[in-house]
Amino acid sequence: MIGINLNFNFRVNDVLNKRPFFLFFSIVLVAGIFPACSRNFKAVLPVQSTPQPNHSDPFQQNRRLGRGINLGNALDAPHEGDWGVVLQEDYFRLIKNAGFSSVRIPIRWSAHAGTNPPYTIDPVFFARVDWAVHQALTRNLAAVIDVHHYLELMQNPAANRARFLALWKQIANRYKNYPSGLLFEILNEPNGRLTPELWNGLLKEALAVIRASNPGRTVVIGTAEWGGISALNKLQIPPAEQNAVVTVHYYNPFHFTHQGAEWVAGSDAWLGTAWRGTPEEKTAVIRDLDHAAEWGRVHNRPIFLGEFGAYHKADIVSRTLWTRFVARQAEAENMSWAYWEFCSGFGIYDPVKKEWRAPLLYALIPE
Ligand code: BGC
């Protein structure tokens, strides 16, 4: 195995060092092989004409999500690549082979749509999302697509309501004939001026828009207040909605998971915070996740732990212990989960060395 890896690295460097050859190689690749690949690829697209079953069982759908990973910092950046991640076909293959059953694909639609009615989504961006969804579904990875980082909506819900619903109308129409392995998550981490009360109203409207074209699609609905477990008690889903998975995010203790995070003011002061799995530390995780699970039992809704992770500035032993404990505890509570995230600041894969960060991968998937 080592021999093969070394050989592979040598060949990549070799190609990069010979730029004229590389340029020629690229032209040949793009002009010749890529169209051939995409033709072949189209032949294995998910069968778009297959009608969806009228009702999926959301508990079964949640089991299908199982163990997942967020493809974060790619399509949720202002533009793909701005945050250092450009999705690769290989990522989906690696994720599937490592034993994951789903991917969550965060998407910043609001950066790729008109700002006046009818708020048309850029067709090039739509095609890119199609590609990512196909990469997942053709490998039998379930895929959750969301609306991520719609910052303007959080700041001014009233002024962005029509645009948000128009985005969902277009997304839902585009994917209405896709297989049931594609799930729609209405909005990532409602926060700010999008209060729990306003969110309850808006999610109801978005559900109506989605249901108009997707009566059988499983929809994922998160909590206000940044997707926290504590906001579950404020979440109201129309009782008639029977094909919903409820999602929460978990980053506690926050001073541990977000130590040194550049986007969290003051977090440098938390550097060095460890998580060693003491009885007290474990009890806190058990209590928090059980609160979410209990809400799910009372309301008869399956629970998806759609994000959890610890930033790379925490020590790797603590990250591994915490990640393993949260994942196993979620499973013990019959939750599906998706680790935040694949190959960036929380990442379990090193895209430069092209190798898994093994302790974190095994923490998530022990087998
Ligand atoms: C955000 C990311 C952030 C992560 C952890 C996600 O919901 O979209 O930008 O890195 O939470 O804070």
Tab-separated table of C-alpha atoms and ligand atoms in Angstrom:
chain	number	residue	atom	x	y	z
A	1	MET	CA	0.000	0.000	0.000
A	2	ILE	CA	2.794	2.410	0.976
A	3	GLY	CA	4.555	1.679	-2.279
A	4	ILE	CA	1.453	2.477	-4.266
A	5	ASN	CA	0.932	5.754	-2.417
A	6	LEU	CA	4.505	6.905	-2.917
A	7	ASN	CA	4.305	6.031	-6.539
A	8	PHE	CA	1.086	7.972	-6.919
A	9	ASN	CA	2.531	11.073	-5.224
A	10	PHE	CA	5.570	10.888	-7.441
A	11	ARG	CA	3.435	10.821	-10.527
A	12	VAL	CA	1.320	13.788	-9.469
A	13	ASN	CA	4.406	15.890	-8.658
A	14	ASP	CA	5.981	14.829	-11.871
A	15	VAL	CA	3.013	16.054	-13.864
A	16	LEU	CA	2.813	19.341	-11.936
A	17	ASN	CA	6.502	20.042	-12.525
A	18	LYS	CA	6.175	19.626	-16.254
A	19	ARG	CA	3.776	22.458	-16.920
A	20	PRO	CA	3.752	22.465	-20.747
A	21	PHE	CA	3.042	18.785	-20.700
A	22	PHE	CA	0.472	19.323	-17.993
A	23	LEU	CA	-1.262	21.999	-20.089
A	24	PHE	CA	-1.372	19.746	-23.095
A	25	PHE	CA	-2.545	16.882	-20.957
A	26	SER	CA	-5.321	19.068	-19.517
A	27	ILE	CA	-6.536	20.159	-22.943
A	28	VAL	CA	-6.659	16.589	-24.140
A	29	LEU	CA	-8.448	15.603	-20.963
A	30	VAL	CA	-11.049	18.330	-21.159
A	31	ALA	CA	-11.548	18.109	-24.911
A	32	GLY	CA	-11.655	14.377	-25.186
A	33	ILE	CA	-12.058	12.378	-22.061
A	34	PHE	CA	-14.341	14.642	-20.067
A	35	PRO	CA	-17.201	14.698	-22.579
A	36	ALA	CA	-16.865	10.946	-22.862
A	37	CYS	CA	-17.020	10.610	-19.086
A	38	SER	CA	-19.992	12.881	-18.770
A	39	ARG	CA	-21.813	10.896	-21.449
A	40	ASN	CA	-21.113	7.713	-19.551
A	41	PHE	CA	-22.045	9.412	-16.344
A	42	LYS	CA	-25.418	10.467	-17.693
A	43	ALA	CA	-26.158	6.852	-18.363
A	44	VAL	CA	-25.932	6.137	-14.643
A	45	LEU	CA	-27.829	9.168	-13.350
A	46	PRO	CA	-30.509	8.473	-10.777
A	47	VAL	CA	-33.623	7.502	-12.648
A	48	GLN	CA	-35.319	10.860	-12.830
A	49	SER	CA	-38.549	9.570	-14.253
A	50	THR	CA	-39.143	7.182	-11.354
A	51	PRO	CA	-42.096	8.561	-9.452
A	52	GLN	CA	-41.495	8.997	-5.736
A	53	PRO	CA	-43.536	6.892	-3.391
A	54	ASN	CA	-46.260	9.106	-1.995
A	55	HIS	CA	-45.006	8.693	1.512
A	56	SER	CA	-41.612	7.649	2.776
A	57	ASP	CA	-41.411	6.574	6.384
A	58	PRO	CA	-39.276	9.309	7.978
A	59	PHE	CA	-37.916	6.856	10.575
A	60	GLN	CA	-36.731	4.562	7.805
A	61	GLN	CA	-35.318	7.559	5.950
A	62	ASN	CA	-33.467	8.583	9.078
A	63	ARG	CA	-31.919	5.117	9.380
A	64	ARG	CA	-30.850	5.537	5.779
A	65	LEU	CA	-29.017	8.761	6.667
A	66	GLY	CA	-27.247	6.673	9.302
A	67	ARG	CA	-23.650	7.809	9.530
A	68	GLY	CA	-22.988	10.853	7.387
A	69	ILE	CA	-20.568	13.637	6.704
A	70	ASN	CA	-20.985	17.307	5.826
A	71	LEU	CA	-19.298	18.439	2.636
A	72	GLY	CA	-18.780	21.790	4.331
A	73	ASN	CA	-16.992	24.937	3.162
A	74	ALA	CA	-17.553	24.163	-0.526
A	75	LEU	CA	-20.962	25.135	-1.946
A	76	ASP	CA	-21.745	27.061	1.260
A	77	ALA	CA	-18.826	29.458	0.723
A	78	PRO	CA	-19.689	32.688	-1.110
A	79	HIS	CA	-18.323	30.943	-4.207
A	80	GLU	CA	-17.074	27.379	-4.329
A	81	GLY	CA	-13.325	27.456	-3.653
A	82	ASP	CA	-13.391	30.716	-1.663
A	83	TRP	CA	-12.929	28.714	1.527
A	84	GLY	CA	-10.427	26.289	0.068
A	85	VAL	CA	-12.745	23.428	-0.840
A	86	VAL	CA	-13.768	22.449	-4.357
A	87	LEU	CA	-15.777	19.228	-4.405
A	88	GLN	CA	-14.105	16.358	-6.248
A	89	GLU	CA	-15.588	13.174	-7.607
A	90	ASP	CA	-12.998	11.336	-5.553
A	91	TYR	CA	-14.388	12.719	-2.292
A	92	PHE	CA	-17.672	10.903	-2.830
A	93	ARG	CA	-15.858	7.669	-3.629
A	94	LEU	CA	-13.683	7.982	-0.520
A	95	ILE	CA	-16.671	8.749	1.680
A	96	LYS	CA	-18.623	5.794	0.351
A	97	ASN	CA	-15.681	3.404	0.673
A	98	ALA	CA	-15.002	4.540	4.233
A	99	GLY	CA	-18.442	3.279	5.219
A	100	PHE	CA	-20.565	6.427	5.408
A	101	SER	CA	-24.150	6.139	4.266
A	102	SER	CA	-24.973	9.784	3.563
A	103	VAL	CA	-23.660	13.257	2.830
A	104	ARG	CA	-25.101	16.602	3.847
A	105	ILE	CA	-24.363	19.202	1.197
A	106	PRO	CA	-24.590	22.758	2.578
A	107	ILE	CA	-25.494	25.239	-0.175
A	108	ARG	CA	-25.488	29.045	-0.252
A	109	TRP	CA	-28.255	29.495	-2.832
A	110	SER	CA	-28.692	33.127	-1.825
A	111	ALA	CA	-25.320	34.008	-3.376
A	112	HIS	CA	-26.382	32.527	-6.714
A	113	ALA	CA	-29.867	33.901	-7.301
A	114	GLY	CA	-31.373	37.142	-8.537
A	115	THR	CA	-32.310	39.737	-5.959
A	116	ASN	CA	-35.546	40.684	-7.736
A	117	PRO	CA	-38.534	38.494	-8.614
A	118	PRO	CA	-38.575	35.781	-9.820
A	119	TYR	CA	-35.222	35.390	-7.981
A	120	THR	CA	-33.861	33.050	-10.633
A	121	ILE	CA	-31.118	30.677	-9.497
A	122	ASP	CA	-28.018	30.810	-11.711
A	123	PRO	CA	-28.272	27.805	-14.080
A	124	VAL	CA	-24.537	27.146	-13.890
A	125	PHE	CA	-24.700	26.908	-10.120
A	126	PHE	CA	-27.799	24.711	-10.330
A	127	ALA	CA	-25.917	22.364	-12.647
A	128	ARG	CA	-23.066	22.195	-10.150
A	129	VAL	CA	-25.489	21.178	-7.400
A	130	ASP	CA	-26.984	18.572	-9.776
A	131	TRP	CA	-23.497	17.177	-10.221
A	132	ALA	CA	-22.900	16.916	-6.468
A	133	VAL	CA	-26.278	15.283	-5.868
A	134	HIS	CA	-25.640	12.797	-8.682
A	135	GLN	CA	-22.218	11.980	-7.260
A	136	ALA	CA	-23.873	11.012	-4.008
A	137	LEU	CA	-26.987	9.234	-5.255
A	138	THR	CA	-25.246	7.168	-7.917
A	139	ARG	CA	-23.003	5.794	-5.150
A	140	ASN	CA	-25.984	4.991	-2.996
A	141	LEU	CA	-25.145	7.745	-0.548
A	142	ALA	CA	-28.280	9.515	0.644
A	143	ALA	CA	-27.957	13.292	0.173
A	144	VAL	CA	-29.352	16.155	2.227
A	145	ILE	CA	-29.332	19.537	0.487
A	146	ASP	CA	-30.082	22.630	2.545
A	147	VAL	CA	-30.257	26.409	2.354
A	148	HIS	CA	-27.089	27.485	4.147
A	149	HIS	CA	-25.710	30.853	5.209
A	150	TYR	CA	-28.702	32.892	4.036
A	151	LEU	CA	-27.409	35.723	6.228
A	152	GLU	CA	-29.782	38.370	4.868
A	153	LEU	CA	-32.752	36.242	5.890
A	154	MET	CA	-31.485	36.093	9.474
A	155	GLN	CA	-30.983	39.858	9.525
A	156	ASN	CA	-34.230	40.822	7.846
A	157	PRO	CA	-36.742	37.981	7.662
A	158	ALA	CA	-39.623	40.058	6.303
A	159	ALA	CA	-37.629	41.537	3.415
A	160	ASN	CA	-36.264	38.103	2.411
A	161	ARG	CA	-39.344	35.938	2.914
A	162	ALA	CA	-40.520	36.006	-0.717
A	163	ARG	CA	-37.037	35.342	-2.031
A	164	PHE	CA	-36.495	32.428	0.370
A	165	LEU	CA	-39.786	30.830	-0.700
A	166	ALA	CA	-38.934	31.450	-4.364
A	167	LEU	CA	-35.619	29.661	-3.891
A	168	TRP	CA	-37.424	26.651	-2.471
A	169	LYS	CA	-39.973	26.689	-5.277
A	170	GLN	CA	-37.155	26.409	-7.829
A	171	ILE	CA	-35.145	23.836	-5.871
A	172	ALA	CA	-38.178	21.661	-5.181
A	173	ASN	CA	-39.304	21.788	-8.812
A	174	ARG	CA	-35.879	20.916	-10.106
A	175	TYR	CA	-35.541	17.812	-7.951
A	176	LYS	CA	-39.159	16.727	-7.734
A	177	ASN	CA	-38.583	13.476	-9.632
A	178	TYR	CA	-35.365	12.545	-7.884
A	179	PRO	CA	-35.274	9.360	-5.835
A	180	SER	CA	-36.161	9.322	-2.153
A	181	GLY	CA	-32.450	9.262	-1.242
A	182	LEU	CA	-32.489	13.041	-1.742
A	183	LEU	CA	-33.788	14.972	1.264
A	184	PHE	CA	-34.503	18.706	1.534
A	185	GLU	CA	-33.419	20.591	4.670
A	186	ILE	CA	-35.372	23.830	4.807
A	187	LEU	CA	-32.799	26.106	6.476
A	188	ASN	CA	-29.505	25.756	8.297
A	189	GLU	CA	-29.350	27.227	11.793
A	190	PRO	CA	-32.062	29.910	11.856
A	191	ASN	CA	-30.782	32.695	14.096
A	192	GLY	CA	-30.700	36.441	14.691
A	193	ARG	CA	-33.943	38.233	13.886
A	194	LEU	CA	-35.394	34.993	12.580
A	195	THR	CA	-36.790	34.224	16.033
A	196	PRO	CA	-38.303	30.838	16.973
A	197	GLU	CA	-41.796	32.282	16.438
A	198	LEU	CA	-40.983	33.692	12.999
A	199	TRP	CA	-39.196	30.469	12.087
A	200	ASN	CA	-42.286	28.399	12.955
A	201	GLY	CA	-44.302	30.533	10.541
A	202	LEU	CA	-41.695	30.499	7.795
A	203	LEU	CA	-41.055	26.770	7.936
A	204	LYS	CA	-44.778	26.174	7.514
A	205	GLU	CA	-44.808	28.337	4.398
A	206	ALA	CA	-41.696	26.667	2.996
A	207	LEU	CA	-43.226	23.247	3.649
A	208	ALA	CA	-46.312	24.238	1.651
A	209	VAL	CA	-44.114	25.365	-1.250
A	210	ILE	CA	-42.128	22.108	-1.177
A	211	ARG	CA	-45.198	19.897	-0.814
A	212	ALA	CA	-46.791	21.477	-3.914
A	213	SER	CA	-44.234	19.701	-6.119
A	214	ASN	CA	-42.822	17.051	-3.751
A	215	PRO	CA	-45.653	15.365	-1.860
A	216	GLY	CA	-43.496	12.394	-0.943
A	217	ARG	CA	-40.108	13.982	-0.271
A	218	THR	CA	-38.629	13.605	3.204
A	219	VAL	CA	-37.985	17.065	4.588
A	220	VAL	CA	-35.475	17.914	7.302
A	221	ILE	CA	-36.407	20.665	9.749
A	222	GLY	CA	-34.034	22.277	12.225
A	223	THR	CA	-34.461	24.352	15.329
A	224	ALA	CA	-34.092	28.115	15.726
A	225	GLU	CA	-31.318	29.642	17.850
A	226	TRP	CA	-28.521	28.214	15.677
A	227	GLY	CA	-29.968	24.705	15.495
A	228	GLY	CA	-29.554	24.115	19.199
A	229	ILE	CA	-31.138	21.304	21.172
A	230	SER	CA	-32.479	23.821	23.682
A	231	ALA	CA	-34.711	25.353	20.995
A	232	LEU	CA	-36.550	22.066	20.352
A	233	ASN	CA	-39.186	23.081	22.864
A	234	LYS	CA	-39.984	26.134	20.718
A	235	LEU	CA	-40.213	24.243	17.424
A	236	GLN	CA	-43.668	23.803	15.913
A	237	ILE	CA	-44.134	21.610	12.877
A	238	PRO	CA	-47.641	21.342	11.422
A	239	PRO	CA	-49.048	18.100	12.907
A	240	ALA	CA	-50.272	17.009	9.458
A	241	GLU	CA	-46.669	16.906	8.252
A	242	GLN	CA	-45.773	13.238	8.582
A	243	ASN	CA	-42.636	12.987	6.475
A	244	ALA	CA	-40.204	15.131	8.434
A	245	VAL	CA	-36.913	14.409	10.158
A	246	VAL	CA	-35.983	16.906	12.858
A	247	THR	CA	-32.369	18.042	13.005
A	248	VAL	CA	-30.237	19.574	15.761
A	249	HIS	CA	-26.576	20.591	15.917
A	250	TYR	CA	-24.240	19.833	18.795
A	251	TYR	CA	-20.992	21.647	19.609
A	252	ASN	CA	-20.840	21.408	23.407
A	253	PRO	CA	-18.728	22.198	25.308
A	254	PHE	CA	-18.474	25.135	22.901
A	255	HIS	CA	-15.207	26.378	24.429
A	256	PHE	CA	-13.718	23.012	23.572
A	257	THR	CA	-15.137	22.524	20.041
A	258	HIS	CA	-14.644	26.114	18.903
A	259	GLN	CA	-11.330	26.963	20.544
A	260	GLY	CA	-9.303	29.257	18.317
A	261	ALA	CA	-12.083	29.442	15.687
A	262	GLU	CA	-11.361	32.583	13.681
A	263	TRP	CA	-15.067	33.400	13.290
A	264	VAL	CA	-15.834	33.212	17.035
A	265	ALA	CA	-14.710	36.358	18.861
A	266	GLY	CA	-12.652	35.659	21.973
A	267	SER	CA	-12.168	31.972	21.185
A	268	ASP	CA	-8.370	32.228	21.348
A	269	ALA	CA	-8.755	32.429	25.115
A	270	TRP	CA	-10.131	28.863	25.059
A	271	LEU	CA	-7.077	27.339	23.354
A	272	GLY	CA	-5.819	24.350	25.299
A	273	THR	CA	-9.282	23.278	26.469
A	274	ALA	CA	-9.271	19.484	26.575
A	275	TRP	CA	-12.033	16.860	26.629
A	276	ARG	CA	-10.932	13.677	28.270
A	277	GLY	CA	-14.221	11.893	28.781
A	278	THR	CA	-14.432	12.294	32.534
A	279	PRO	CA	-17.696	11.091	34.106
A	280	GLU	CA	-18.877	14.726	34.347
A	281	GLU	CA	-18.030	15.448	30.710
A	282	LYS	CA	-19.800	12.301	29.522
A	283	THR	CA	-22.840	12.966	31.680
A	284	ALA	CA	-23.271	16.387	30.074
A	285	VAL	CA	-23.278	14.895	26.542
A	286	ILE	CA	-25.632	12.086	27.577
A	287	ARG	CA	-28.018	14.581	29.155
A	288	ASP	CA	-28.039	16.925	26.131
A	289	LEU	CA	-28.547	14.209	23.533
A	290	ASP	CA	-31.146	12.480	25.669
A	291	HIS	CA	-33.068	15.735	25.847
A	292	ALA	CA	-33.214	15.753	22.027
A	293	ALA	CA	-34.105	12.062	21.862
A	294	GLU	CA	-36.827	12.478	24.455
A	295	TRP	CA	-38.349	15.347	22.461
A	296	GLY	CA	-38.342	13.050	19.436
A	297	ARG	CA	-40.065	10.252	21.375
A	298	VAL	CA	-42.739	12.582	22.743
A	299	HIS	CA	-43.416	14.179	19.337
A	300	ASN	CA	-42.905	10.976	17.363
A	301	ARG	CA	-40.244	12.519	15.114
A	302	PRO	CA	-36.911	10.958	14.099
A	303	ILE	CA	-33.829	12.995	15.046
A	304	PHE	CA	-30.823	13.728	12.811
A	305	LEU	CA	-27.727	15.154	14.506
A	306	GLY	CA	-26.917	17.152	11.391
A	307	GLU	CA	-23.683	18.776	12.619
A	308	PHE	CA	-21.173	18.054	15.362
A	309	GLY	CA	-17.412	18.403	15.342
A	310	ALA	CA	-14.373	19.891	17.061
A	311	TYR	CA	-12.071	22.402	15.379
A	312	HIS	CA	-8.524	21.379	14.481
A	313	LYS	CA	-6.996	23.685	17.077
A	314	ALA	CA	-8.159	21.352	19.851
A	315	ASP	CA	-5.741	18.512	20.602
A	316	ILE	CA	-6.296	15.399	18.528
A	317	VAL	CA	-6.725	13.068	21.512
A	318	SER	CA	-9.559	15.189	22.881
A	319	ARG	CA	-11.148	15.561	19.453
A	320	THR	CA	-11.058	11.831	18.928
A	321	LEU	CA	-12.505	11.006	22.347
A	322	TRP	CA	-15.292	13.589	22.007
A	323	THR	CA	-16.153	12.661	18.430
A	324	ARG	CA	-16.356	8.968	19.249
A	325	PHE	CA	-18.442	9.545	22.346
A	326	VAL	CA	-20.939	11.870	20.650
A	327	ALA	CA	-21.321	9.553	17.638
A	328	ARG	CA	-21.882	6.426	19.759
A	329	GLN	CA	-24.239	8.244	22.097
A	330	ALA	CA	-26.290	9.539	19.157
A	331	GLU	CA	-26.497	6.020	17.772
A	332	ALA	CA	-27.575	4.684	21.174
A	333	GLU	CA	-30.409	7.219	21.016
A	334	ASN	CA	-31.423	6.047	17.502
A	335	MET	CA	-30.287	9.264	15.880
A	336	SER	CA	-28.643	9.529	12.504
A	337	TRP	CA	-25.684	11.909	12.370
A	338	ALA	CA	-23.439	13.906	10.038
A	339	TYR	CA	-20.012	15.004	11.219
A	340	TRP	CA	-18.990	18.621	10.491
A	341	GLU	CA	-17.012	18.314	8.172
A	342	PHE	CA	-15.014	16.434	5.538
A	343	CYS	CA	-11.786	18.236	4.543
A	344	SER	CA	-11.563	21.734	6.028
A	345	GLY	CA	-10.963	23.138	9.534
A	346	PHE	CA	-12.816	20.336	11.336
A	347	GLY	CA	-11.916	17.865	8.643
A	348	ILE	CA	-11.358	14.146	8.933
A	349	TYR	CA	-9.629	14.047	5.546
A	350	ASP	CA	-6.416	15.854	4.609
A	351	PRO	CA	-6.865	17.004	1.002
A	352	VAL	CA	-3.190	17.971	0.612
A	353	LYS	CA	-1.722	14.680	1.790
A	354	LYS	CA	-4.734	12.909	0.289
A	355	GLU	CA	-5.230	10.785	3.364
A	356	TRP	CA	-7.748	10.273	6.131
A	357	ARG	CA	-7.024	11.589	9.591
A	358	ALA	CA	-7.278	8.048	10.824
A	359	PRO	CA	-8.071	8.624	14.530
A	360	LEU	CA	-11.065	10.796	13.633
A	361	LEU	CA	-12.291	8.477	10.904
A	362	TYR	CA	-12.127	5.476	13.237
A	363	ALA	CA	-13.822	7.490	15.963
A	364	LEU	CA	-16.747	7.940	13.593
A	365	ILE	CA	-16.653	4.539	11.852
A	366	PRO	CA	-14.933	2.061	14.157
A	367	GLU	CA	-15.272	-0.825	11.716
B	1	BGC	C1	-21.405	26.687	9.716
B	1	BGC	C2	-19.931	26.645	9.517
B	1	BGC	C3	-19.208	26.513	10.823
B	1	BGC	C4	-19.764	25.378	11.622
B	1	BGC	C5	-19.156	25.290	12.972
B	1	BGC	C6	-21.808	25.502	10.482
B	1	BGC	O1	-23.181	25.483	10.591
B	1	BGC	O2	-22.048	26.698	8.500
B	1	BGC	O3	-19.518	27.769	8.815
B	1	BGC	O4	-17.856	26.247	10.585
B	1	BGC	O5	-21.162	25.498	11.741
B	1	BGC	O6	-19.207	26.511	13.622
